[in-house]
Amino acid sequence: MTDITNPPAPMSPAADGQTDGSGDYRAIAMVIDTRFPAGEQLRTTQSVLDPLTPVGLAELRAEVHTAKAAGTPLFLCAACQRPVHLAQRPAGPGVTRNGLAAFFRHVAAADAPPCPCRTVPGVHNVGAVQFAGLQEGLDHHTLKLALADCLVHDPRFSDVQVEKRITSAEGSWRVPDVSAMFEGKRIAYDLQLATLPIATIRERDTFYPSNDAHHVWLTDAADLSRLSHQAFCDLHLNMAGRIFAIDDTSIGRSLRDGQFQLQELSILPRLVEDRPIHNIWETSLVGTDVIMMAPNLRTAEGERRYRRELAAQVSASLSVERQAICRAATMNQGLAPVGLQWTRLARFICGPRVDAAIASDVGKVLAFLAQVEVFVTHQSGSRPSIERELQRRLGTLLASRHALHWAPLVLMVFSTLPSIKAAVDPATMTRLNTLLTSTETVRPLLRLHAGMIAALYPWLGRRLLMKAPKFGPKMRLPASRA
Ligand SMILES: [Zn+2]
């Protein structure tokens, strides 16, 4: 297992917090969010997209496409009520990889009525751009053959095929780059070297399992900086930061051992004094136990690893501080009694100062999160009183001065722990909905305090902090391509 440290990406709270999200690439300023109760669905694009972290964005993109495929679009243009999908500005200097660079655009349709919000000249959805020359060049072909060769050398695989059509019972078909049989099951491999639209990604993720085939996305070692492109983030951020890659080492080992292996790249958090918490790629050679793992199990395992790694690193350097702040939060004492501990933690990870945190109602946020922990760990006994206290603390947070800016964090808690959403009473849900449909500008308090909140409550760490590291892992190019 190699562990490659990258310099942290520049994500100082100040730089990350600036709102460049009101740019004119957002022709659609208001949307109808069909997830909300009827009559309360009108939301500003700013409030839906700007607070999204990279993981939140990848999850919402997946949801939007799943809903569209099911014929029940998640978002409609407020002007013409036609479905819209979620696009991302092409990567470039100053373009963030979170919701600030996302925008809504109409789904292309020949019979669509005219809409004043319809076109945004000069802006293209990066997800739909195929990088010319990379899609099916010599490199791609060489890698396919190398991959097939690795499978042929492993006696557990049979019927190894390059570009063999797989047909469903209804007659639709796909052509994976390489396929093979393993323990009676077909495995389809797709080598992603260029950006693919998320529609294609989701559609293959659906097609293969529904036709009794296991599907594996993999990339190669050339230009891994593109792992920060949205199309790759759609793959790895929705798999808890995990993606397979083929390189010289994995090819060499597969041939030598007669056992198929791939590199697995995983995003893990890294705590270094005087730096914001950042992410690194960890590279490790994996065999069929990981390659054949069901996607939901692989995701769950990745989430656990990220959470444990973050908790372990915080405990190693800041255990006393974390415990003190969390204890005060459990007792709903606010930040004032633990100002000293907060300052030490904030200095270590470049978090906001305690006065700024107090002014932003972070104490109320932590009181709520602490009670969430109490709620999920007590499955019996004094449950009704624990639930009442949870309601009370969430109510206090949603009535606070900065409630508007913390509402996205409450949604994040609901996505992470659905049992919390189920425990919230209708009046509180109505209050939350009012905040989420407000037309006031949502400030990025969530991102500003993300590092501190994640350090204190690592179960939110992945959604708050995970993103593609700025630099790719160092891997060896297949010799034929060097
Ligand atoms: Zn429209």
mmCIF file of C-alpha atoms in Angstrom, residues 162-458:
data_model
loop_
_atom_site.group_PDB
_atom_site.id
_atom_site.type_symbol
_atom_site.label_atom_id
_atom_site.label_comp_id
_atom_site.label_asym_id
_atom_site.label_seq_id
_atom_site.Cartn_x
_atom_site.Cartn_y
_atom_site.Cartn_z
ATOM 1 C CA VAL A 162 -12.790 -7.058 -26.158
ATOM 2 C CA GLU A 163 -15.785 -4.990 -27.245
ATOM 3 C CA LYS A 164 -18.289 -7.807 -27.152
ATOM 4 C CA ARG A 165 -21.905 -6.732 -27.269
ATOM 5 C CA ILE A 166 -24.041 -7.519 -24.222
ATOM 6 C CA THR A 167 -27.725 -7.720 -25.093
ATOM 7 C CA SER A 168 -30.644 -7.465 -22.680
ATOM 8 C CA ALA A 169 -33.812 -9.581 -22.840
ATOM 9 C CA GLU A 170 -35.612 -6.585 -24.387
ATOM 10 C CA GLY A 171 -32.997 -6.330 -27.118
ATOM 11 C CA SER A 172 -31.132 -3.209 -25.965
ATOM 12 C CA TRP A 173 -27.378 -3.587 -25.852
ATOM 13 C CA ARG A 174 -24.106 -2.072 -24.703
ATOM 14 C CA VAL A 175 -20.544 -2.713 -25.768
ATOM 15 C CA PRO A 176 -18.199 -2.701 -22.759
ATOM 16 C CA ASP A 177 -14.511 -2.233 -23.529
ATOM 17 C CA VAL A 178 -13.657 -5.622 -22.070
ATOM 18 C CA SER A 179 -15.820 -8.365 -20.588
ATOM 19 C CA ALA A 180 -15.221 -11.754 -19.014
ATOM 20 C CA MET A 181 -16.925 -14.462 -16.972
ATOM 21 C CA PHE A 182 -16.028 -14.822 -13.279
ATOM 22 C CA GLU A 183 -17.670 -17.441 -11.047
ATOM 23 C CA GLY A 184 -20.616 -17.704 -13.399
ATOM 24 C CA LYS A 185 -21.156 -13.967 -13.648
ATOM 25 C CA ARG A 186 -20.375 -11.621 -16.522
ATOM 26 C CA ILE A 187 -18.140 -8.672 -15.654
ATOM 27 C CA ALA A 188 -18.093 -5.632 -17.931
ATOM 28 C CA TYR A 189 -15.184 -3.190 -17.792
ATOM 29 C CA ASP A 190 -15.356 0.344 -19.093
ATOM 30 C CA LEU A 191 -12.168 2.362 -19.287
ATOM 31 C CA GLN A 192 -13.028 5.971 -18.779
ATOM 32 C CA LEU A 193 -10.337 8.175 -20.229
ATOM 33 C CA ALA A 194 -12.434 11.126 -21.282
ATOM 34 C CA THR A 195 -15.318 12.897 -19.648
ATOM 35 C CA LEU A 196 -18.656 11.214 -20.111
ATOM 36 C CA PRO A 197 -22.033 12.839 -19.551
ATOM 37 C CA ILE A 198 -23.546 11.757 -16.246
ATOM 38 C CA ALA A 199 -26.530 10.395 -18.189
ATOM 39 C CA THR A 200 -24.227 7.823 -19.823
ATOM 40 C CA ILE A 201 -22.591 6.969 -16.521
ATOM 41 C CA ARG A 202 -25.910 6.418 -14.731
ATOM 42 C CA GLU A 203 -27.357 4.515 -17.645
ATOM 43 C CA ARG A 204 -24.488 1.996 -17.740
ATOM 44 C CA ASP A 205 -24.587 1.691 -13.962
ATOM 45 C CA THR A 206 -28.222 0.637 -14.389
ATOM 46 C CA PHE A 207 -27.982 -1.471 -17.550
ATOM 47 C CA TYR A 208 -25.356 -3.971 -16.419
ATOM 48 C CA PRO A 209 -26.767 -4.925 -12.985
ATOM 49 C CA SER A 210 -30.249 -5.292 -14.475
ATOM 50 C CA ASN A 211 -28.740 -7.730 -16.993
ATOM 51 C CA ASP A 212 -26.958 -9.794 -14.373
ATOM 52 C CA ALA A 213 -23.557 -8.311 -15.103
ATOM 53 C CA HIS A 214 -21.142 -6.671 -12.688
ATOM 54 C CA HIS A 215 -19.890 -3.352 -14.029
ATOM 55 C CA VAL A 216 -16.446 -1.913 -13.300
ATOM 56 C CA TRP A 217 -15.357 1.602 -14.200
ATOM 57 C CA LEU A 218 -11.649 2.137 -14.373
ATOM 58 C CA THR A 219 -9.268 4.799 -15.471
ATOM 59 C CA ASP A 220 -5.567 4.795 -16.222
ATOM 60 C CA ALA A 221 -2.509 6.519 -14.917
ATOM 61 C CA ALA A 222 -2.131 9.129 -17.637
ATOM 62 C CA ASP A 223 -3.070 12.610 -16.546
ATOM 63 C CA LEU A 224 -4.754 11.786 -13.275
ATOM 64 C CA SER A 225 -5.299 15.491 -12.689
ATOM 65 C CA ARG A 226 -8.500 15.004 -14.653
ATOM 66 C CA LEU A 227 -9.832 13.051 -11.669
ATOM 67 C CA SER A 228 -10.953 16.456 -10.443
ATOM 68 C CA HIS A 229 -13.134 16.924 -13.551
ATOM 69 C CA GLN A 230 -16.823 16.691 -12.888
ATOM 70 C CA ALA A 231 -17.388 13.494 -14.898
ATOM 71 C CA PHE A 232 -14.819 11.671 -12.754
ATOM 72 C CA CYS A 233 -16.178 13.248 -9.560
ATOM 73 C CA ASP A 234 -19.593 11.863 -10.575
ATOM 74 C CA LEU A 235 -17.948 8.434 -10.481
ATOM 75 C CA HIS A 236 -15.737 8.529 -7.406
ATOM 76 C CA LEU A 237 -17.618 10.947 -5.127
ATOM 77 C CA ASN A 238 -20.722 8.767 -5.495
ATOM 78 C CA MET A 239 -18.578 5.737 -4.569
ATOM 79 C CA ALA A 240 -17.304 7.318 -1.327
ATOM 80 C CA GLY A 241 -14.178 8.544 -3.120
ATOM 81 C CA ARG A 242 -13.103 5.210 -4.650
ATOM 82 C CA ILE A 243 -12.113 4.509 -8.252
ATOM 83 C CA PHE A 244 -10.147 1.728 -9.955
ATOM 84 C CA ALA A 245 -7.159 2.416 -12.171
ATOM 85 C CA ILE A 246 -4.918 0.315 -14.360
ATOM 86 C CA ASP A 247 -1.202 1.051 -14.407
ATOM 87 C CA ASP A 248 2.149 -0.604 -15.004
ATOM 88 C CA THR A 249 2.265 -2.065 -11.511
ATOM 89 C CA SER A 250 -1.211 -3.607 -11.629
ATOM 90 C CA ILE A 251 -0.551 -5.069 -15.085
ATOM 91 C CA GLY A 252 2.837 -6.457 -14.008
ATOM 92 C CA ARG A 253 1.426 -8.026 -10.817
ATOM 93 C CA SER A 254 -1.603 -9.487 -12.585
ATOM 94 C CA LEU A 255 0.629 -11.219 -15.151
ATOM 95 C CA ARG A 256 3.235 -12.340 -12.594
ATOM 96 C CA ASP A 257 0.763 -13.737 -10.046
ATOM 97 C CA GLY A 258 -1.829 -15.049 -12.492
ATOM 98 C CA GLN A 259 -4.340 -13.139 -10.325
ATOM 99 C CA PHE A 260 -6.153 -10.137 -11.706
ATOM 100 C CA GLN A 261 -5.376 -6.946 -9.785
ATOM 101 C CA LEU A 262 -6.126 -3.276 -10.176
ATOM 102 C CA GLN A 263 -5.031 -0.177 -8.368
ATOM 103 C CA GLU A 264 -7.722 1.316 -6.237
ATOM 104 C CA LEU A 265 -7.506 5.038 -5.575
ATOM 105 C CA SER A 266 -9.299 6.238 -2.444
ATOM 106 C CA ILE A 267 -9.807 9.750 -1.173
ATOM 107 C CA LEU A 268 -8.885 10.047 2.491
ATOM 108 C CA PRO A 269 -8.751 13.030 4.853
ATOM 109 C CA ARG A 270 -5.433 14.363 6.053
ATOM 110 C CA LEU A 271 -4.775 16.477 9.128
ATOM 111 C CA VAL A 272 -1.545 18.464 9.204
ATOM 112 C CA GLU A 273 -0.869 21.254 11.667
ATOM 113 C CA ASP A 274 -1.393 24.766 10.290
ATOM 114 C CA ARG A 275 -3.311 23.507 7.265
ATOM 115 C CA PRO A 276 -7.022 23.156 6.635
ATOM 116 C CA ILE A 277 -8.117 19.508 6.673
ATOM 117 C CA HIS A 278 -7.534 18.328 3.118
ATOM 118 C CA ASN A 279 -7.775 15.199 1.023
ATOM 119 C CA ILE A 280 -5.191 12.857 -0.405
ATOM 120 C CA TRP A 281 -5.326 9.937 -2.812
ATOM 121 C CA GLU A 282 -4.295 6.644 -1.313
ATOM 122 C CA THR A 283 -3.294 3.972 -3.815
ATOM 123 C CA SER A 284 -3.546 0.296 -3.110
ATOM 124 C CA LEU A 285 -3.412 -2.882 -5.190
ATOM 125 C CA VAL A 286 -6.661 -4.802 -4.873
ATOM 126 C CA GLY A 287 -7.877 -8.197 -6.045
ATOM 127 C CA THR A 288 -11.259 -9.621 -6.981
ATOM 128 C CA ASP A 289 -12.576 -9.360 -3.395
ATOM 129 C CA VAL A 290 -12.701 -5.581 -3.875
ATOM 130 C CA ILE A 291 -13.167 -5.452 -7.657
ATOM 131 C CA MET A 292 -16.265 -7.688 -7.472
ATOM 132 C CA MET A 293 -17.744 -5.991 -4.396
ATOM 133 C CA ALA A 294 -21.370 -4.848 -4.750
ATOM 134 C CA PRO A 295 -21.448 -1.060 -5.300
ATOM 135 C CA ASN A 296 -23.526 -0.336 -2.198
ATOM 136 C CA LEU A 297 -21.144 -2.311 0.015
ATOM 137 C CA ARG A 298 -18.120 -0.663 -1.560
ATOM 138 C CA THR A 299 -19.652 2.758 -0.921
ATOM 139 C CA ALA A 300 -20.551 1.917 2.689
ATOM 140 C CA GLU A 301 -17.045 0.633 3.334
ATOM 141 C CA GLY A 302 -15.536 3.792 1.825
ATOM 142 C CA GLU A 303 -17.755 6.007 3.975
ATOM 143 C CA ARG A 304 -16.699 4.097 7.094
ATOM 144 C CA ARG A 305 -13.041 4.406 6.206
ATOM 145 C CA TYR A 306 -13.222 8.143 5.619
ATOM 146 C CA ARG A 307 -15.075 8.653 8.930
ATOM 147 C CA ARG A 308 -12.690 6.441 10.925
ATOM 148 C CA GLU A 309 -9.612 7.982 9.361
ATOM 149 C CA LEU A 310 -10.835 11.491 10.157
ATOM 150 C CA ALA A 311 -11.775 10.538 13.726
ATOM 151 C CA ALA A 312 -8.422 8.815 14.259
ATOM 152 C CA GLN A 313 -6.426 11.771 12.985
ATOM 153 C CA VAL A 314 -8.365 14.258 15.108
ATOM 154 C CA SER A 315 -7.973 12.017 18.169
ATOM 155 C CA ALA A 316 -4.242 11.657 17.576
ATOM 156 C CA SER A 317 -3.584 15.400 17.812
ATOM 157 C CA LEU A 318 -6.632 17.064 19.344
ATOM 158 C CA SER A 319 -8.424 14.479 21.430
ATOM 159 C CA VAL A 320 -8.690 16.613 24.582
ATOM 160 C CA GLU A 321 -9.993 19.645 22.706
ATOM 161 C CA ARG A 322 -12.525 17.644 20.720
ATOM 162 C CA GLN A 323 -13.863 15.884 23.802
ATOM 163 C CA ALA A 324 -14.258 19.128 25.728
ATOM 164 C CA ILE A 325 -16.125 20.902 22.924
ATOM 165 C CA CYS A 326 -18.362 17.901 22.240
ATOM 166 C CA ARG A 327 -19.136 17.493 25.946
ATOM 167 C CA ALA A 328 -20.168 21.140 26.174
ATOM 168 C CA ALA A 329 -22.306 20.686 23.065
ATOM 169 C CA THR A 330 -24.023 17.620 24.535
ATOM 170 C CA MET A 331 -24.880 19.685 27.604
ATOM 171 C CA ASN A 332 -25.994 22.566 25.376
ATOM 172 C CA GLN A 333 -23.566 25.005 26.961
ATOM 173 C CA GLY A 334 -22.514 26.817 23.812
ATOM 174 C CA LEU A 335 -18.955 27.695 22.888
ATOM 175 C CA ALA A 336 -18.113 30.258 25.583
ATOM 176 C CA PRO A 337 -16.993 27.717 28.260
ATOM 177 C CA VAL A 338 -14.730 25.934 25.744
ATOM 178 C CA GLY A 339 -13.253 28.974 24.014
ATOM 179 C CA LEU A 340 -9.712 27.896 24.826
ATOM 180 C CA GLN A 341 -10.180 24.413 23.364
ATOM 181 C CA TRP A 342 -11.902 25.845 20.308
ATOM 182 C CA THR A 343 -8.997 28.220 19.733
ATOM 183 C CA ARG A 344 -6.469 25.376 19.889
ATOM 184 C CA LEU A 345 -8.452 23.235 17.469
ATOM 185 C CA ALA A 346 -9.077 26.172 15.138
ATOM 186 C CA ARG A 347 -5.384 27.142 15.120
ATOM 187 C CA PHE A 348 -4.392 23.595 14.230
ATOM 188 C CA ILE A 349 -6.711 23.249 11.237
ATOM 189 C CA CYS A 350 -7.007 26.937 10.233
ATOM 190 C CA GLY A 351 -10.644 27.141 11.310
ATOM 191 C CA PRO A 352 -12.577 30.317 12.130
ATOM 192 C CA ARG A 353 -11.910 32.021 15.461
ATOM 193 C CA VAL A 354 -14.198 31.406 18.401
ATOM 194 C CA ASP A 355 -15.778 34.878 18.304
ATOM 195 C CA ALA A 356 -16.660 34.364 14.642
ATOM 196 C CA ALA A 357 -18.075 30.932 15.447
ATOM 197 C CA ILE A 358 -20.185 32.284 18.299
ATOM 198 C CA ALA A 359 -21.451 35.125 16.107
ATOM 199 C CA SER A 360 -22.489 32.592 13.450
ATOM 200 C CA ASP A 361 -24.550 30.460 15.887
ATOM 201 C CA VAL A 362 -22.133 27.532 15.622
ATOM 202 C CA GLY A 363 -22.912 26.720 19.281
ATOM 203 C CA LYS A 364 -26.538 26.011 18.325
ATOM 204 C CA VAL A 365 -25.383 23.860 15.408
ATOM 205 C CA LEU A 366 -23.158 21.779 17.684
ATOM 206 C CA ALA A 367 -25.918 21.414 20.300
ATOM 207 C CA PHE A 368 -28.143 19.949 17.570
ATOM 208 C CA LEU A 369 -25.434 17.634 16.193
ATOM 209 C CA ALA A 370 -24.555 16.414 19.694
ATOM 210 C CA GLN A 371 -28.186 15.492 20.281
ATOM 211 C CA VAL A 372 -28.286 13.747 16.888
ATOM 212 C CA GLU A 373 -25.466 11.546 18.165
ATOM 213 C CA VAL A 374 -27.344 10.861 21.387
ATOM 214 C CA PHE A 375 -30.466 9.999 19.381
ATOM 215 C CA VAL A 376 -28.779 7.499 17.064
ATOM 216 C CA THR A 377 -26.827 5.788 19.838
ATOM 217 C CA HIS A 378 -29.824 5.310 22.183
ATOM 218 C CA GLN A 379 -32.172 2.890 20.520
ATOM 219 C CA SER A 380 -34.208 2.210 23.654
ATOM 220 C CA GLY A 381 -34.880 3.479 27.185
ATOM 221 C CA SER A 382 -35.360 7.234 27.468
ATOM 222 C CA ARG A 383 -36.035 7.579 23.769
ATOM 223 C CA PRO A 384 -39.100 9.920 23.976
ATOM 224 C CA SER A 385 -37.239 12.505 26.057
ATOM 225 C CA ILE A 386 -34.203 12.237 23.760
ATOM 226 C CA GLU A 387 -36.450 12.850 20.765
ATOM 227 C CA ARG A 388 -38.092 15.860 22.458
ATOM 228 C CA GLU A 389 -34.667 17.342 23.153
ATOM 229 C CA LEU A 390 -33.681 16.770 19.520
ATOM 230 C CA GLN A 391 -36.784 18.660 18.370
ATOM 231 C CA ARG A 392 -36.101 21.442 20.829
ATOM 232 C CA ARG A 393 -32.496 21.943 19.721
ATOM 233 C CA LEU A 394 -33.360 21.809 16.028
ATOM 234 C CA GLY A 395 -36.161 24.292 16.701
ATOM 235 C CA THR A 396 -33.675 26.646 18.414
ATOM 236 C CA LEU A 397 -31.272 26.387 15.482
ATOM 237 C CA LEU A 398 -34.010 27.030 12.916
ATOM 238 C CA ALA A 399 -35.178 30.067 14.898
ATOM 239 C CA SER A 400 -31.665 31.510 15.215
ATOM 240 C CA ARG A 401 -30.429 34.611 13.445
ATOM 241 C CA HIS A 402 -28.453 32.565 10.925
ATOM 242 C CA ALA A 403 -31.004 29.794 10.462
ATOM 243 C CA LEU A 404 -31.246 30.493 6.721
ATOM 244 C CA HIS A 405 -27.560 29.691 6.270
ATOM 245 C CA TRP A 406 -27.643 26.547 8.400
ATOM 246 C CA ALA A 407 -30.702 24.992 6.749
ATOM 247 C CA PRO A 408 -28.488 23.233 4.130
ATOM 248 C CA LEU A 409 -26.569 21.562 6.968
ATOM 249 C CA VAL A 410 -29.827 20.212 8.388
ATOM 250 C CA LEU A 411 -30.555 18.683 4.957
ATOM 251 C CA MET A 412 -27.085 17.170 5.005
ATOM 252 C CA VAL A 413 -27.820 15.560 8.389
ATOM 253 C CA PHE A 414 -31.072 14.155 6.976
ATOM 254 C CA SER A 415 -29.240 12.603 3.984
ATOM 255 C CA THR A 416 -26.628 11.096 6.283
ATOM 256 C CA LEU A 417 -29.084 9.819 8.920
ATOM 257 C CA PRO A 418 -32.615 9.348 7.544
ATOM 258 C CA SER A 419 -33.848 8.377 11.040
ATOM 259 C CA ILE A 420 -33.338 11.994 12.127
ATOM 260 C CA LYS A 421 -35.604 13.309 9.390
ATOM 261 C CA ALA A 422 -38.225 10.764 10.412
ATOM 262 C CA ALA A 423 -38.084 12.027 14.002
ATOM 263 C CA VAL A 424 -38.740 15.685 13.138
ATOM 264 C CA ASP A 425 -42.290 16.977 13.737
ATOM 265 C CA PRO A 426 -44.362 18.600 10.975
ATOM 266 C CA ALA A 427 -44.125 22.129 12.420
ATOM 267 C CA THR A 428 -40.320 21.980 12.371
ATOM 268 C CA MET A 429 -40.350 20.575 8.830
ATOM 269 C CA THR A 430 -42.562 23.473 7.770
ATOM 270 C CA ARG A 431 -40.152 25.927 9.355
ATOM 271 C CA LEU A 432 -37.224 24.254 7.539
ATOM 272 C CA ASN A 433 -39.121 24.383 4.283
ATOM 273 C CA THR A 434 -39.806 28.097 4.748
ATOM 274 C CA LEU A 435 -36.084 28.702 5.147
ATOM 275 C CA LEU A 436 -35.181 26.593 2.111
ATOM 276 C CA THR A 437 -37.663 28.446 -0.097
ATOM 277 C CA SER A 438 -36.570 31.893 1.078
ATOM 278 C CA THR A 439 -35.406 34.237 -1.665
ATOM 279 C CA GLU A 440 -32.734 35.761 0.536
ATOM 280 C CA THR A 441 -29.110 35.006 -0.315
ATOM 281 C CA VAL A 442 -27.726 32.016 1.550
ATOM 282 C CA ARG A 443 -24.272 32.672 2.955
ATOM 283 C CA PRO A 444 -21.723 29.839 2.898
ATOM 284 C CA LEU A 445 -21.514 29.351 6.681
ATOM 285 C CA LEU A 446 -21.567 25.620 6.097
ATOM 286 C CA ARG A 447 -18.372 25.665 4.040
ATOM 287 C CA LEU A 448 -16.739 28.269 6.277
ATOM 288 C CA HIS A 449 -17.102 26.056 9.351
ATOM 289 C CA ALA A 450 -16.917 22.705 7.532
ATOM 290 C CA GLY A 451 -13.472 21.738 8.853
ATOM 291 C CA MET A 452 -14.360 22.418 12.503
ATOM 292 C CA ILE A 453 -17.736 20.670 12.308
ATOM 293 C CA ALA A 454 -16.184 17.666 10.552
ATOM 294 C CA ALA A 455 -13.400 17.422 13.125
ATOM 295 C CA LEU A 456 -15.964 17.428 15.939
ATOM 296 C CA TYR A 457 -18.520 15.191 14.214
ATOM 297 C CA PRO A 458 -16.604 12.979 11.732
#
